[in-house]
Amino acid sequence: MRSFTYERATDPRAAVAAVSRSGAKFISGGTNLLDLMKLDIEDPSHLVDISRLPLRDIEELPDGGLRIGAQARNSDVAADARVRTRYPALSEALVSGASGQLRNKASTGGNLVQRTRCPYFYDTAAGCNKRDPGSGCAAIGGFNRIHAILGASDSCIATHPSDMAVAMTALEAQIELLRADGSARRVAITDFYRLPGDTPHIENVLEPDEMITGVLLPPPLPGRQLYRKVRDRASYEFALVSVAAVVSTERGTISEARVAFGGVAHKPWRSVEAEDALTGRPATMATYRAAAEAAMRDAVGRGHNDFKIELAKRTLCRTLAQAAGAS
Amino acid sequence: MIGQAVNRVDGPLKATGRATYAYEHWEAGQPLYGFIVGATIGKGRITRIDTEDAERAPGVQLVMTYLTTPEQGPRDESIPFEYWRAQPVLTGPDIHYYGEPVALVVAETLEEARSAADLVEVEYRAGRGRFDFGEFEDVYIPKTVNAGLPTDTAVGDFDAGFAGAEVKVDQQYTTPYEFSLPIEPNACMAEPRGEDLVIYVSCQITDAARDSVASTLRMAPERVHILAPFVGGGFGSKLGIHSETILAAFAARTLRRPVKVAMTRQQVFQLVGMRPTSSQRVRLGAGRDGRLSAIAHDVTMHTNPDIEYAEQTAATTRSLYAAPHRLTSHRLTALDLPRGTDVRAPGEAPGMLTVESAMDELADALRMDPVELRIRNEPTVDPERDVPYSDRHLVDCLREGARRFGWENRPATPASVRDGQWLIGYGMSAAIRGHFQGPTAVRVRLETDGTAVIQTDMTDIGTGTYTILTQVGAEGLGLPLERVRIELGRSDHPTSWGSGGSWGATNSCTAVHRACMTLREKLLDTVRDDARSPLHGLDPANAVFSDGNVGTDGASEALGEIVARNHPEGVEAEGRTLFMGDDPNYSAYSINTYGATFAEVGVDADTAEIRLRRMLGVYSVGRVFNPKTARSQLIGGMIWGVGAALEEEAVVDPRSGAFVNRDFAGYLVPVHADIPDVDVVVLEGYDDKANVLGAKGLGEVGICGSGASVANAVFNATGVRVRDFPVTIEKLLPGLPPMDA
């Protein structure tokens, strides 16, 4: 029987110390980890419950930004009046994810580090370099409709499933990390996640003795924010493609833009190429098309997911048109 | 009582968690837990199986493999229906399909069993399996198709009729593997009791379960007692019992302890069977006036090589529309995959999806209203059986549905109506489904306190059997509802055909009604001869049963008093429903249910996301026992159709033969947000040829054609016809208009 020990952490530094031992993992809402444990994909020997740490607040920052505690629940963040007013894309992204019950349990930090939904990752009889390094990637040459079109490797074509992290990427969030010695560091969200390369089992830059304590949102750019999620059914499905966009326009010209895609890569995919193609250009469909082409220039389909390239382009164009039209 | 919208009598038990399902019984005390180990190849042979580590693991009581399983009875194909046959498991070293059980591990706890299951070491020599339906073209002709229906039919001269038609549709459609997937997975607890076995199992037909367990374990059927008082859905997947039951039964007999086994959701996908994938060619030939001269429906589908299953996909096409020249056929391609099996509306669900799509294509080719096209092809007699219909109201359903839905607002030209980003389309479909009748017996006993107890081995799989039998029993004996108690799901009770094929309600209600009539006669005979009764010497013709009393003008007596005085043990009667083959109406008439479904969809002009906006079904099903449970059944069926049109598809990995998307995250079915506004109207009716109560089954007709109405609406919205179901984003996207500003 797979036994494990459990402790409830009472302060952040002790939590980090506790997780430093081999086989230990943090647990918060458990909405992903418990499933993976039941399916024999995660096999921790010790769980450090950090859900009750005093990291649930959403606070104003002196620069006009917000700090979201890593233990703030997805539903609380989505409903926060400051988030809804100043970071509506984040609120929209959160409520488009999972279900009400899951959002009530899921934490901000846990959402950032949730694992992929690749069915071969979930099938312990299939080869998966992410689950079992060196065992191959059954998704390549397999059924890969939901898989990555950008930044994938011959080792792994999985996608990151989060909606929240995609909005945070467009909002240029920083992740706040704490070490056991009490030192802290901040990492830009785009640097927090790693591409699969030949080590797809290492998904982010978290060190074994580090814990996410919060997410810092800089003051929002002026302009309209949108999060658009495309999927087969109206709810309770991971994104085939999603777009988070922040667009500032002045007299018909785009002055600044931030663009991130979900469902297309191993990480929330910030598209600087699309942003460059937008900045200084007229807010027209021709500009959006050019941005979409730029964003998907290096996209590669694997068969079943070929359609995602066109879908991502069209979703970006429409989202930009809506964002720019209303700013 | 019959026809009233009575609340579910078992509702409070379910809402408070007191309805006990197979895996939850504790009558036998602490059980052991079994966990199934499945093959990780799709075809080949076990070369070595080592259970030593598993046997030594904590808590483990037993590890069964093909090397240690007791001798099993063979699957006897002379038994007419698969669900009553033996279901041997762990039969040998050969692997026939991915996930096939190779071992059962039994331990003190589920966690121990599951963990030890990982320690069973199996080595295989993998063979070259046939897994990909699209890859193989060799087919064979089955002797019959499901339910004993003919494989092929031909009327007139199809080739000539089709060749001479002014307007033709000739299209190929494909439908995917689909699963029943009730919320309660297949589960069983087996308890040895002396030489007997008590089996709590989630099943639809307890009689079939008993026979199947008994013949597999080589036991006398009377020593096997099936209990299934509550079943969390079946949809065909529990018509028979599966490996969980056989394995639990063997383990319980071996260990002399109660053992329970439930499948994980992933195992359900590999171990209970699925609706076959199909390729269907539909040819329709018509004159410019829309009258069909030729209909052909040719179906090829997969089957497991050892356990043949030929879904009757073209069978309803035989009774749907008039046309002088007709052809239907079914062909099978053997693949090394799990067996095909009955999944709700077997045959009609995939068959009507394609035929009613083809009718929409014909209407489009003719520039004719699809409702009008169907009305023009209404037959006067069943066109292939050449017998009259008993009570056909398809045209009434079509007209009433069109009127209520506002069909006249349908965009006449595809891809012509927009609402913001949404392309708007209307679609419709006709529905037909054969009504079946099977042998059923019930016992009704009136107790000395005036309470009626109704006993049958019939099940309630969530459909409302407890409720409607209460209503029929109350009406039959003139009792208030709370004085009728229903006991279901015990194989020791009188035998029925259980729940399935939409026959359960009418089979069991008809039998209850007959039992009540017999019981009335017994009671009237009793009081007529009972000098102590105020009704002594009454004329039975004038007797009225009402509110727990029987009486004539002026005199009445409580039923309980009559029974207490004359039958201190209670008085009982049996009622029966005949097999349809023994009931002349079923050969003299074509007895069916009918419907028409109307759907409005929006398709996102940029992303091709499809969202249902509203849906209406109008049905003719004879008399309805309970409008509330009937509405639930029909709405559930219509939503099932939405899923078949837009979402449901189990994908086989052609390298391994495994289903890839074997959970509810990957196998999509509609969620609440997908189903905004679904309404059902049932026409008043009474089919006097079907049975004495005038009722027909309605559990599956809601699925028939409902998917086609959605797919046809997608075409009307976009002008894109997708013939490879389900209709998903990638199939529509290439046909969408370019993006404008």
Coordinates of C-alpha atoms in Angstrom, one line a residue, chain A residues 56-291:
Chain A
R56 CA -4.5 34.0 1.4
D57 CA -4.7 37.8 1.2
I58 CA -4.9 40.0 -1.8
E59 CA -3.1 43.2 -1.0
E60 CA -2.5 46.5 -2.6
L61 CA 1.1 47.2 -3.6
P62 CA 2.7 50.7 -3.3
D63 CA 3.2 50.9 -7.1
G64 CA -0.5 50.4 -7.7
G65 CA -0.3 46.7 -8.4
L66 CA -1.7 43.8 -6.4
R67 CA -0.2 41.0 -4.5
I68 CA -2.2 37.8 -4.6
G69 CA -1.2 35.3 -1.8
A70 CA -0.3 31.9 -3.1
Q71 CA -3.0 30.3 -0.9
A72 CA -5.8 32.6 -2.2
R73 CA -8.5 30.4 -3.6
N74 CA -9.3 30.7 -7.3
S75 CA -12.8 31.6 -6.6
D76 CA -11.8 34.4 -4.1
V77 CA -9.4 35.9 -6.6
A78 CA -11.9 35.8 -9.4
A79 CA -14.5 37.5 -7.2
D80 CA -12.2 40.2 -5.8
A81 CA -13.4 43.6 -6.7
R82 CA -9.9 45.0 -7.4
V83 CA -9.1 42.0 -9.6
R84 CA -12.4 42.4 -11.5
T85 CA -11.9 46.1 -12.0
R86 CA -8.2 46.3 -12.7
Y87 CA -7.4 42.8 -14.0
P88 CA -10.6 41.7 -15.6
A89 CA -8.7 39.2 -17.9
L90 CA -7.5 37.4 -14.8
S91 CA -11.0 37.2 -13.4
E92 CA -12.4 36.0 -16.7
A93 CA -9.6 33.4 -17.0
L94 CA -10.3 32.0 -13.6
V95 CA -14.0 31.6 -14.0
S96 CA -13.5 29.9 -17.3
G97 CA -11.5 27.2 -15.7
A98 CA -12.6 24.0 -13.9
S99 CA -15.9 24.1 -12.0
G100 CA -17.2 26.2 -9.1
Q101 CA -16.4 23.4 -6.7
L102 CA -12.9 23.1 -7.9
R103 CA -12.3 26.8 -7.9
N104 CA -13.4 26.9 -4.3
K105 CA -10.6 24.5 -3.4
A106 CA -7.8 25.3 -5.9
S107 CA -5.1 27.8 -4.7
T108 CA -3.3 30.4 -6.8
G109 CA 0.1 28.7 -6.3
G110 CA -1.4 25.2 -7.0
N111 CA -3.0 26.5 -10.2
L112 CA 0.4 27.7 -11.4
V113 CA 2.1 24.3 -11.0
Q114 CA -0.7 22.0 -12.1
R115 CA 0.4 19.2 -14.3
T116 CA -0.5 18.6 -18.0
R117 CA -3.7 16.8 -19.1
C118 CA -2.0 14.8 -21.8
P119 CA -3.8 11.4 -21.7
Y120 CA -0.5 9.5 -22.1
F121 CA 0.8 11.3 -19.0
Y122 CA -2.2 9.8 -17.2
D123 CA -1.7 6.3 -18.7
T124 CA 1.0 4.6 -16.7
A125 CA 1.3 1.9 -19.3
A126 CA 2.2 4.4 -22.0
G127 CA 5.6 6.0 -22.6
C128 CA 5.9 9.5 -21.2
N129 CA 9.1 11.4 -20.6
K130 CA 7.3 13.8 -18.2
R131 CA 6.1 11.0 -15.9
D132 CA 8.9 8.6 -16.5
P133 CA 12.0 10.3 -18.0
G134 CA 13.5 8.3 -20.8
S135 CA 10.3 6.2 -21.5
G136 CA 9.5 8.2 -24.7
C137 CA 6.5 10.2 -25.8
A138 CA 3.5 8.3 -26.8
A139 CA 1.6 11.4 -27.8
I140 CA 4.0 11.9 -30.7
G141 CA 2.4 9.6 -33.3
G142 CA -0.5 9.0 -31.0
F143 CA -3.8 10.9 -30.5
N144 CA -2.6 14.5 -30.0
R145 CA -5.5 16.7 -30.6
I146 CA -5.0 18.7 -27.4
H147 CA -1.2 19.0 -27.7
A148 CA 1.3 21.7 -28.3
I149 CA 2.0 23.6 -31.5
L150 CA 4.6 25.9 -30.2
G151 CA 7.9 25.2 -28.2
A152 CA 7.5 21.5 -28.1
S153 CA 10.3 19.0 -28.5
D154 CA 10.8 15.4 -29.6
S155 CA 10.6 14.5 -25.9
C156 CA 7.3 16.1 -25.1
I157 CA 4.4 17.8 -26.8
A158 CA 2.3 18.3 -23.7
T159 CA 0.5 21.6 -22.9
H160 CA 0.1 23.5 -19.7
P161 CA -3.6 23.5 -18.8
S162 CA -4.0 26.6 -16.7
D163 CA -6.2 29.5 -17.8
M164 CA -5.1 31.7 -14.9
A165 CA -1.5 31.5 -15.7
V166 CA -2.2 32.7 -19.3
A167 CA -3.9 35.8 -18.1
M168 CA -1.1 36.4 -15.6
T169 CA 1.4 36.1 -18.4
A170 CA -0.3 38.8 -20.4
L171 CA -0.4 40.9 -17.3
E172 CA 3.3 40.4 -16.7
A173 CA 3.0 38.9 -13.3
Q174 CA 5.9 38.0 -11.2
I175 CA 6.1 34.9 -9.0
E176 CA 7.3 35.3 -5.5
L177 CA 9.3 32.4 -4.1
L178 CA 10.6 31.7 -0.5
R179 CA 13.5 29.5 0.5
A180 CA 14.0 27.7 3.7
D181 CA 16.7 30.1 4.8
G182 CA 14.1 32.9 4.6
S183 CA 15.5 34.4 1.5
A184 CA 13.0 35.3 -1.3
R185 CA 13.2 35.9 -5.0
R186 CA 10.9 37.0 -7.7
V187 CA 10.7 35.5 -11.1
A188 CA 8.8 36.8 -14.1
I189 CA 6.1 34.4 -15.0
T190 CA 7.5 33.9 -18.5
D191 CA 10.8 32.8 -16.8
F192 CA 9.1 30.7 -14.2
Y193 CA 8.0 28.0 -16.7
R194 CA 10.4 26.0 -18.8
L195 CA 10.0 24.5 -22.3
P196 CA 10.2 20.7 -22.4
G197 CA 13.5 20.4 -24.2
D198 CA 14.8 17.0 -23.2
T199 CA 13.8 17.4 -19.6
P200 CA 10.0 17.7 -19.7
H201 CA 9.7 16.4 -16.2
I202 CA 11.2 19.7 -15.0
E203 CA 8.4 22.1 -15.7
N204 CA 9.4 25.3 -13.9
V205 CA 12.3 26.9 -12.0
L206 CA 11.1 26.1 -8.5
E207 CA 14.0 24.6 -6.5
P208 CA 13.3 21.7 -4.2
D209 CA 13.5 23.9 -1.2
E210 CA 11.3 26.7 -2.6
M211 CA 7.7 27.6 -2.2
I212 CA 5.5 30.0 -4.1
T213 CA 4.2 32.6 -1.6
G214 CA 2.5 35.0 -4.0
V215 CA 1.9 36.5 -7.4
L216 CA 2.7 40.1 -8.0
L217 CA 0.7 42.0 -10.6
P218 CA 2.2 45.2 -11.8
P219 CA -0.2 48.2 -12.4
P220 CA -2.3 47.3 -15.4
L221 CA -1.6 48.9 -18.8
P222 CA -4.3 51.3 -19.8
G223 CA -6.7 49.7 -22.3
R224 CA -8.9 46.8 -22.6
Q225 CA -8.1 43.3 -21.3
L226 CA -9.8 40.2 -22.6
Y227 CA -9.5 36.5 -22.0
R228 CA -11.0 34.2 -24.6
K229 CA -11.1 30.5 -24.2
V230 CA -12.1 28.2 -27.1
R231 CA -13.2 24.6 -26.4
D232 CA -15.6 22.0 -27.6
R233 CA -18.2 22.4 -24.9
A234 CA -19.3 25.4 -23.0
S235 CA -17.8 24.6 -19.6
Y236 CA -15.6 22.2 -17.7
E237 CA -13.0 21.5 -20.4
F238 CA -9.4 22.6 -20.8
A239 CA -8.7 25.2 -23.6
L240 CA -8.0 24.0 -27.1
V241 CA -6.7 27.5 -27.5
S242 CA -7.0 30.5 -25.4
V243 CA -5.9 34.1 -25.7
A244 CA -5.2 36.7 -23.1
A245 CA -4.8 40.2 -24.6
V246 CA -4.2 43.7 -23.2
V247 CA -4.4 46.4 -25.9
S248 CA -4.0 50.1 -25.6
T249 CA -5.0 52.2 -28.6
E250 CA -4.7 55.9 -29.2
R251 CA -6.7 57.5 -32.0
G252 CA -7.0 54.2 -33.9
T253 CA -3.4 53.2 -33.4
I254 CA -2.2 50.5 -31.1
S255 CA 0.2 52.0 -28.7
E256 CA 0.9 48.9 -26.6
A257 CA -0.2 45.3 -26.5
R258 CA 0.4 42.2 -24.5
V259 CA -0.6 38.8 -25.9
A260 CA -0.4 35.3 -24.4
F261 CA -1.8 32.0 -25.6
G262 CA -3.0 29.0 -23.6
G263 CA -3.4 25.5 -24.8
V264 CA -0.6 25.8 -27.4
A265 CA 2.6 25.1 -25.5
H266 CA 4.3 23.5 -22.5
K267 CA 3.9 26.9 -20.8
P268 CA 1.6 29.9 -21.0
W269 CA 2.9 31.3 -24.3
R270 CA 3.7 35.0 -24.4
S271 CA 3.9 36.2 -27.9
V272 CA 6.4 39.0 -28.2
E273 CA 6.2 38.5 -31.9
A274 CA 2.5 39.4 -32.0
E275 CA 3.0 42.3 -29.6
D276 CA 5.7 43.8 -31.9
A277 CA 3.5 43.3 -34.9
L278 CA 0.8 45.3 -33.2
T279 CA 2.6 48.1 -31.6
G280 CA 2.4 51.4 -33.6
R281 CA 0.1 49.8 -36.1
P282 CA -3.5 50.8 -37.0
A283 CA -6.2 48.9 -35.1
T284 CA -7.4 47.0 -38.1
M285 CA -8.0 43.4 -39.1
A286 CA -5.0 43.5 -41.4
T287 CA -2.8 44.3 -38.4
Y288 CA -4.4 41.6 -36.3
R289 CA -3.8 39.1 -39.1
A290 CA -0.2 40.1 -39.3
A291 CA 0.2 39.7 -35.6

